[in-house]
PDB file of N, CA and C in Angstrom:
ATOM      1  N   MET A   1       0.836  -1.161   0.000  1.00  0.00           N
ATOM      2  CA  MET A   1       0.000   0.000   0.000  1.00  0.00           C
ATOM      3  C   MET A   1       0.899   1.249   0.000  1.00  0.00           C
ATOM      4  N   ALA A   2       0.656   2.147  -0.915  1.00  0.00           N
ATOM      5  CA  ALA A   2       1.434   3.386  -1.009  1.00  0.00           C
ATOM      6  C   ALA A   2       0.806   4.457  -0.135  1.00  0.00           C
ATOM      7  N   THR A   3       1.635   5.276   0.426  1.00  0.00           N
ATOM      8  CA  THR A   3       1.149   6.394   1.231  1.00  0.00           C
ATOM      9  C   THR A   3       1.283   7.671   0.430  1.00  0.00           C
ATOM     10  N   GLN A   4       0.304   8.510   0.565  1.00  0.00           N
ATOM     11  CA  GLN A   4       0.328   9.772  -0.159  1.00  0.00           C
ATOM     12  C   GLN A   4       0.792  10.873   0.778  1.00  0.00           C
ATOM     13  N   THR A   5       1.711  11.705   0.304  1.00  0.00           N
ATOM     14  CA  THR A   5       2.214  12.820   1.093  1.00  0.00           C
ATOM     15  C   THR A   5       1.414  14.064   0.767  1.00  0.00           C
ATOM     16  N   VAL A   6       0.943  14.741   1.790  1.00  0.00           N
ATOM     17  CA  VAL A   6       0.200  15.983   1.611  1.00  0.00           C
ATOM     18  C   VAL A   6       1.211  17.119   1.553  1.00  0.00           C
ATOM     19  N   PRO A   7       1.119  17.990   0.549  1.00  0.00           N
ATOM     20  CA  PRO A   7       2.047  19.124   0.478  1.00  0.00           C
ATOM     21  C   PRO A   7       1.918  20.008   1.719  1.00  0.00           C
ATOM     22  N   LEU A   8       3.035  20.531   2.185  1.00  0.00           N
ATOM     23  CA  LEU A   8       3.064  21.376   3.382  1.00  0.00           C
ATOM     24  C   LEU A   8       2.088  22.535   3.255  1.00  0.00           C
ATOM     25  N   ALA A   9       2.053  23.186   2.101  1.00  0.00           N
ATOM     26  CA  ALA A   9       1.188  24.342   1.899  1.00  0.00           C
ATOM     27  C   ALA A   9      -0.293  23.977   1.989  1.00  0.00           C
ATOM     28  N   ALA A  10      -0.642  22.718   1.741  1.00  0.00           N
ATOM     29  CA  ALA A  10      -2.042  22.296   1.734  1.00  0.00           C
ATOM     30  C   ALA A  10      -2.532  21.835   3.101  1.00  0.00           C
ATOM     31  N   SER A  11      -1.664  21.710   4.071  1.00  0.00           N
ATOM     32  CA  SER A  11      -2.056  21.172   5.367  1.00  0.00           C
ATOM     33  C   SER A  11      -1.822  22.182   6.488  1.00  0.00           C
ATOM     34  N   LYS A  12      -2.906  22.583   7.114  1.00  0.00           N
ATOM     35  CA  LYS A  12      -2.817  23.509   8.250  1.00  0.00           C
ATOM     36  C   LYS A  12      -2.038  22.864   9.400  1.00  0.00           C
ATOM     37  N   ILE A  13      -2.229  21.566   9.599  1.00  0.00           N
ATOM     38  CA  ILE A  13      -1.546  20.845  10.682  1.00  0.00           C
ATOM     39  C   ILE A  13      -0.038  20.796  10.429  1.00  0.00           C
ATOM     40  N   LEU A  14       0.373  20.453   9.194  1.00  0.00           N
ATOM     41  CA  LEU A  14       1.803  20.388   8.887  1.00  0.00           C
ATOM     42  C   LEU A  14       2.455  21.767   8.956  1.00  0.00           C
ATOM     43  N   ARG A  15       1.744  22.801   8.529  1.00  0.00           N
ATOM     44  CA  ARG A  15       2.293  24.166   8.633  1.00  0.00           C
ATOM     45  C   ARG A  15       2.502  24.550  10.090  1.00  0.00           C
ATOM     46  N   ALA A  16       1.508  24.259  10.949  1.00  0.00           N
ATOM     47  CA  ALA A  16       1.624  24.586  12.374  1.00  0.00           C
ATOM     48  C   ALA A  16       2.774  23.821  13.008  1.00  0.00           C
ATOM     49  N   TYR A  17       2.904  22.549  12.675  1.00  0.00           N
ATOM     50  CA  TYR A  17       4.011  21.727  13.185  1.00  0.00           C
ATOM     51  C   TYR A  17       5.349  22.310  12.742  1.00  0.00           C
ATOM     52  N   SER A  18       5.448  22.658  11.484  1.00  0.00           N
ATOM     53  CA  SER A  18       6.694  23.203  10.942  1.00  0.00           C
ATOM     54  C   SER A  18       7.056  24.529  11.608  1.00  0.00           C
ATOM     55  N   GLU A  19       6.065  25.371  11.851  1.00  0.00           N
ATOM     56  CA  GLU A  19       6.304  26.656  12.517  1.00  0.00           C
ATOM     57  C   GLU A  19       6.729  26.467  13.970  1.00  0.00           C
ATOM     58  N   LYS A  20       6.251  25.410  14.618  1.00  0.00           N
ATOM     59  CA  LYS A  20       6.545  25.160  16.031  1.00  0.00           C
ATOM     60  C   LYS A  20       7.894  24.476  16.234  1.00  0.00           C
ATOM     61  N   THR A  21       8.480  23.919  15.162  1.00  0.00           N
ATOM     62  CA  THR A  21       9.706  23.127  15.304  1.00  0.00           C
ATOM     63  C   THR A  21      10.833  23.561  14.354  1.00  0.00           C
ATOM     64  N   PRO A  22      11.195  24.836  14.349  1.00  0.00           N
ATOM     65  CA  PRO A  22      12.241  25.286  13.411  1.00  0.00           C
ATOM     66  C   PRO A  22      13.613  24.668  13.683  1.00  0.00           C
ATOM     67  N   ARG A  23      13.957  24.434  14.923  1.00  0.00           N
ATOM     68  CA  ARG A  23      15.263  23.820  15.216  1.00  0.00           C
ATOM     69  C   ARG A  23      15.306  22.373  14.757  1.00  0.00           C
ATOM     70  N   SER A  24      14.219  21.637  14.977  1.00  0.00           N
ATOM     71  CA  SER A  24      14.156  20.259  14.487  1.00  0.00           C
ATOM     72  C   SER A  24      14.259  20.251  12.968  1.00  0.00           C
ATOM     73  N   GLN A  25      13.635  21.225  12.315  1.00  0.00           N
ATOM     74  CA  GLN A  25      13.707  21.313  10.858  1.00  0.00           C
ATOM     75  C   GLN A  25      15.149  21.560  10.405  1.00  0.00           C
ATOM     76  N   ALA A  26      15.864  22.445  11.087  1.00  0.00           N
ATOM     77  CA  ALA A  26      17.266  22.731  10.738  1.00  0.00           C
ATOM     78  C   ALA A  26      18.147  21.508  10.992  1.00  0.00           C
ATOM     79  N   LEU A  27      17.931  20.816  12.106  1.00  0.00           N
ATOM     80  CA  LEU A  27      18.701  19.605  12.397  1.00  0.00           C
ATOM     81  C   LEU A  27      18.420  18.519  11.367  1.00  0.00           C
ATOM     82  N   HIS A  28      17.181  18.431  10.922  1.00  0.00           N
ATOM     83  CA  HIS A  28      16.835  17.441   9.904  1.00  0.00           C
ATOM     84  C   HIS A  28      17.532  17.750   8.579  1.00  0.00           C
ATOM     85  N   ALA A  29      17.577  19.023   8.206  1.00  0.00           N
ATOM     86  CA  ALA A  29      18.279  19.411   6.970  1.00  0.00           C
ATOM     87  C   ALA A  29      19.749  19.017   7.054  1.00  0.00           C
ATOM     88  N   ARG A  30      20.348  19.213   8.213  1.00  0.00           N
ATOM     89  CA  ARG A  30      21.751  18.828   8.422  1.00  0.00           C
ATOM     90  C   ARG A  30      21.927  17.305   8.368  1.00  0.00           C
ATOM     91  N   ALA A  31      21.004  16.571   9.018  1.00  0.00           N
ATOM     92  CA  ALA A  31      21.094  15.109   9.071  1.00  0.00           C
ATOM     93  C   ALA A  31      20.883  14.469   7.701  1.00  0.00           C
ATOM     94  N   ARG A  32      20.074  15.100   6.840  1.00  0.00           N
ATOM     95  CA  ARG A  32      19.827  14.539   5.504  1.00  0.00           C
ATOM     96  C   ARG A  32      21.101  14.461   4.667  1.00  0.00           C
ATOM     97  N   LYS A  33      22.078  15.283   5.011  1.00  0.00           N
ATOM     98  CA  LYS A  33      23.358  15.250   4.280  1.00  0.00           C
ATOM     99  C   LYS A  33      24.189  14.021   4.668  1.00  0.00           C
ATOM    100  N   LEU A  34      23.867  13.415   5.826  1.00  0.00           N
ATOM    101  CA  LEU A  34      24.659  12.305   6.347  1.00  0.00           C
ATOM    102  C   LEU A  34      23.942  10.966   6.356  1.00  0.00           C
ATOM    103  N   LEU A  35      22.611  10.975   6.504  1.00  0.00           N
ATOM    104  CA  LEU A  35      21.835   9.747   6.667  1.00  0.00           C
ATOM    105  C   LEU A  35      20.686   9.696   5.653  1.00  0.00           C
ATOM    106  N   PRO A  36      20.295   8.511   5.198  1.00  0.00           N
ATOM    107  CA  PRO A  36      19.139   8.410   4.318  1.00  0.00           C
ATOM    108  C   PRO A  36      17.894   8.979   5.001  1.00  0.00           C
ATOM    109  N   ASN A  37      17.221   9.902   4.370  1.00  0.00           N
ATOM    110  CA  ASN A  37      16.055  10.609   4.923  1.00  0.00           C
ATOM    111  C   ASN A  37      16.369  11.371   6.212  1.00  0.00           C
ATOM    112  N   GLY A  38      17.640  11.437   6.615  1.00  0.00           N
ATOM    113  CA  GLY A  38      18.026  12.186   7.799  1.00  0.00           C
ATOM    114  C   GLY A  38      17.714  11.502   9.119  1.00  0.00           C
ATOM    115  N   VAL A  39      17.389  10.211   9.079  1.00  0.00           N
ATOM    116  CA  VAL A  39      17.062   9.469  10.301  1.00  0.00           C
ATOM    117  C   VAL A  39      17.801   8.138  10.304  1.00  0.00           C
ATOM    118  N   THR A  40      17.912   7.533  11.493  1.00  0.00           N
ATOM    119  CA  THR A  40      18.620   6.258  11.609  1.00  0.00           C
ATOM    120  C   THR A  40      17.707   5.052  11.466  1.00  0.00           C
ATOM    121  N   HIS A  41      16.402   5.271  11.475  1.00  0.00           N
ATOM    122  CA  HIS A  41      15.450   4.159  11.364  1.00  0.00           C
ATOM    123  C   HIS A  41      14.188   4.676  10.687  1.00  0.00           C
ATOM    124  N   VAL A  42      13.680   3.938   9.739  1.00  0.00           N
ATOM    125  CA  VAL A  42      12.555   4.402   8.928  1.00  0.00           C
ATOM    126  C   VAL A  42      11.306   4.754   9.745  1.00  0.00           C
ATOM    127  N   THR A  43      11.057   4.083  10.861  1.00  0.00           N
ATOM    128  CA  THR A  43       9.850   4.383  11.635  1.00  0.00           C
ATOM    129  C   THR A  43       9.961   5.689  12.413  1.00  0.00           C
ATOM    130  N   ARG A  44      11.118   6.306  12.431  1.00  0.00           N
ATOM    131  CA  ARG A  44      11.285   7.584  13.132  1.00  0.00           C
ATOM    132  C   ARG A  44      11.065   8.775  12.211  1.00  0.00           C
ATOM    133  N   TYR A  45      10.826   8.524  10.935  1.00  0.00           N
ATOM    134  CA  TYR A  45      10.650   9.616   9.986  1.00  0.00           C
ATOM    135  C   TYR A  45       9.228  10.159  10.048  1.00  0.00           C
ATOM    136  N   LEU A  46       9.081  11.467  10.069  1.00  0.00           N
ATOM    137  CA  LEU A  46       7.790  12.152  10.051  1.00  0.00           C
ATOM    138  C   LEU A  46       7.816  13.209   8.962  1.00  0.00           C
ATOM    139  N   GLU A  47       6.682  13.512   8.394  1.00  0.00           N
ATOM    140  CA  GLU A  47       6.558  14.627   7.460  1.00  0.00           C
ATOM    141  C   GLU A  47       6.141  15.857   8.245  1.00  0.00           C
ATOM    142  N   PRO A  48       6.602  17.033   7.991  1.00  0.00           N
ATOM    143  CA  PRO A  48       7.598  17.359   6.983  1.00  0.00           C
ATOM    144  C   PRO A  48       9.029  17.128   7.455  1.00  0.00           C
ATOM    145  N   HIS A  49       9.201  16.871   8.759  1.00  0.00           N
ATOM    146  CA  HIS A  49      10.518  16.523   9.312  1.00  0.00           C
ATOM    147  C   HIS A  49      10.305  15.904  10.691  1.00  0.00           C
ATOM    148  N   PRO A  50      11.240  15.050  11.138  1.00  0.00           N
ATOM    149  CA  PRO A  50      11.091  14.434  12.459  1.00  0.00           C
ATOM    150  C   PRO A  50      11.455  15.424  13.571  1.00  0.00           C
ATOM    151  N   ILE A  51      11.093  15.070  14.795  1.00  0.00           N
ATOM    152  CA  ILE A  51      11.520  15.873  15.936  1.00  0.00           C
ATOM    153  C   ILE A  51      12.889  15.378  16.384  1.00  0.00           C
ATOM    154  N   TYR A  52      13.611  16.235  17.050  1.00  0.00           N
ATOM    155  CA  TYR A  52      14.915  15.871  17.605  1.00  0.00           C
ATOM    156  C   TYR A  52      14.845  16.074  19.105  1.00  0.00           C
ATOM    157  N   VAL A  53      14.803  14.972  19.837  1.00  0.00           N
ATOM    158  CA  VAL A  53      14.688  15.011  21.294  1.00  0.00           C
ATOM    159  C   VAL A  53      16.051  15.358  21.878  1.00  0.00           C
ATOM    160  N   THR A  54      16.063  16.371  22.740  1.00  0.00           N
ATOM    161  CA  THR A  54      17.316  16.808  23.356  1.00  0.00           C
ATOM    162  C   THR A  54      17.387  16.466  24.842  1.00  0.00           C
ATOM    163  N   ARG A  55      16.205  16.157  25.440  1.00  0.00           N
ATOM    164  CA  ARG A  55      16.193  15.871  26.873  1.00  0.00           C
ATOM    165  C   ARG A  55      15.003  14.980  27.177  1.00  0.00           C
ATOM    166  N   ALA A  56      15.164  14.113  28.164  1.00  0.00           N
ATOM    167  CA  ALA A  56      14.071  13.250  28.604  1.00  0.00           C
ATOM    168  C   ALA A  56      14.171  13.041  30.105  1.00  0.00           C
ATOM    169  N   ALA A  57      13.018  12.908  30.740  1.00  0.00           N
ATOM    170  CA  ALA A  57      12.941  12.608  32.173  1.00  0.00           C
ATOM    171  C   ALA A  57      11.711  11.749  32.387  1.00  0.00           C
ATOM    172  N   GLY A  58      11.921  10.503  32.774  1.00  0.00           N
ATOM    173  CA  GLY A  58      10.794   9.590  32.938  1.00  0.00           C
ATOM    174  C   GLY A  58      10.081   9.408  31.612  1.00  0.00           C
ATOM    175  N   SER A  59       8.790   9.651  31.590  1.00  0.00           N
ATOM    176  CA  SER A  59       8.002   9.495  30.362  1.00  0.00           C
ATOM    177  C   SER A  59       7.910  10.787  29.558  1.00  0.00           C
ATOM    178  N   HIS A  60       8.624  11.824  29.975  1.00  0.00           N
ATOM    179  CA  HIS A  60       8.567  13.119  29.295  1.00  0.00           C
ATOM    180  C   HIS A  60       9.787  13.315  28.398  1.00  0.00           C
ATOM    181  N   GLN A  61       9.557  13.909  27.235  1.00  0.00           N
ATOM    182  CA  GLN A  61      10.642  14.223  26.305  1.00  0.00           C
ATOM    183  C   GLN A  61      10.473  15.652  25.830  1.00  0.00           C
ATOM    184  N   TRP A  62      11.592  16.327  25.566  1.00  0.00           N
ATOM    185  CA  TRP A  62      11.588  17.679  25.044  1.00  0.00           C
ATOM    186  C   TRP A  62      12.389  17.696  23.752  1.00  0.00           C
ATOM    187  N   ASP A  63      11.860  18.407  22.773  1.00  0.00           N
ATOM    188  CA  ASP A  63      12.570  18.471  21.490  1.00  0.00           C
ATOM    189  C   ASP A  63      13.529  19.658  21.476  1.00  0.00           C
ATOM    190  N   ALA A  64      14.245  19.808  20.368  1.00  0.00           N
ATOM    191  CA  ALA A  64      15.245  20.869  20.229  1.00  0.00           C
ATOM    192  C   ALA A  64      14.625  22.260  20.305  1.00  0.00           C
ATOM    193  N   ASP A  65      13.301  22.344  20.160  1.00  0.00           N
ATOM    194  CA  ASP A  65      12.599  23.620  20.229  1.00  0.00           C
ATOM    195  C   ASP A  65      11.987  23.880  21.595  1.00  0.00           C
ATOM    196  N   GLY A  66      12.182  22.953  22.547  1.00  0.00           N
ATOM    197  CA  GLY A  66      11.639  23.122  23.894  1.00  0.00           C
ATOM    198  C   GLY A  66      10.229  22.607  24.068  1.00  0.00           C
ATOM    199  N   ASN A  67       9.654  21.975  23.047  1.00  0.00           N
ATOM    200  CA  ASN A  67       8.306  21.421  23.163  1.00  0.00           C
ATOM    201  C   ASN A  67       8.351  20.100  23.922  1.00  0.00           C
ATOM    202  N   GLU A  68       7.433  19.926  24.864  1.00  0.00           N
ATOM    203  CA  GLU A  68       7.367  18.669  25.610  1.00  0.00           C
ATOM    204  C   GLU A  68       6.466  17.688  24.903  1.00  0.00           C
TER     205      GLU A  68
END
């Protein structure tokens, strides 16, 4: 089964996510130069870019943008 990708401009949710995670987006651009799709495992890939967790405590995680 093929998955269809929704263009960023067409999705209010993807635009909001992208606006909330600029550091993760920059880290993903950097990682794409070194790794296939910029991730180490296919299930960690998200559109338009994955999050980059910088800190965790118990069941809580924070991304490079400070989002929990």
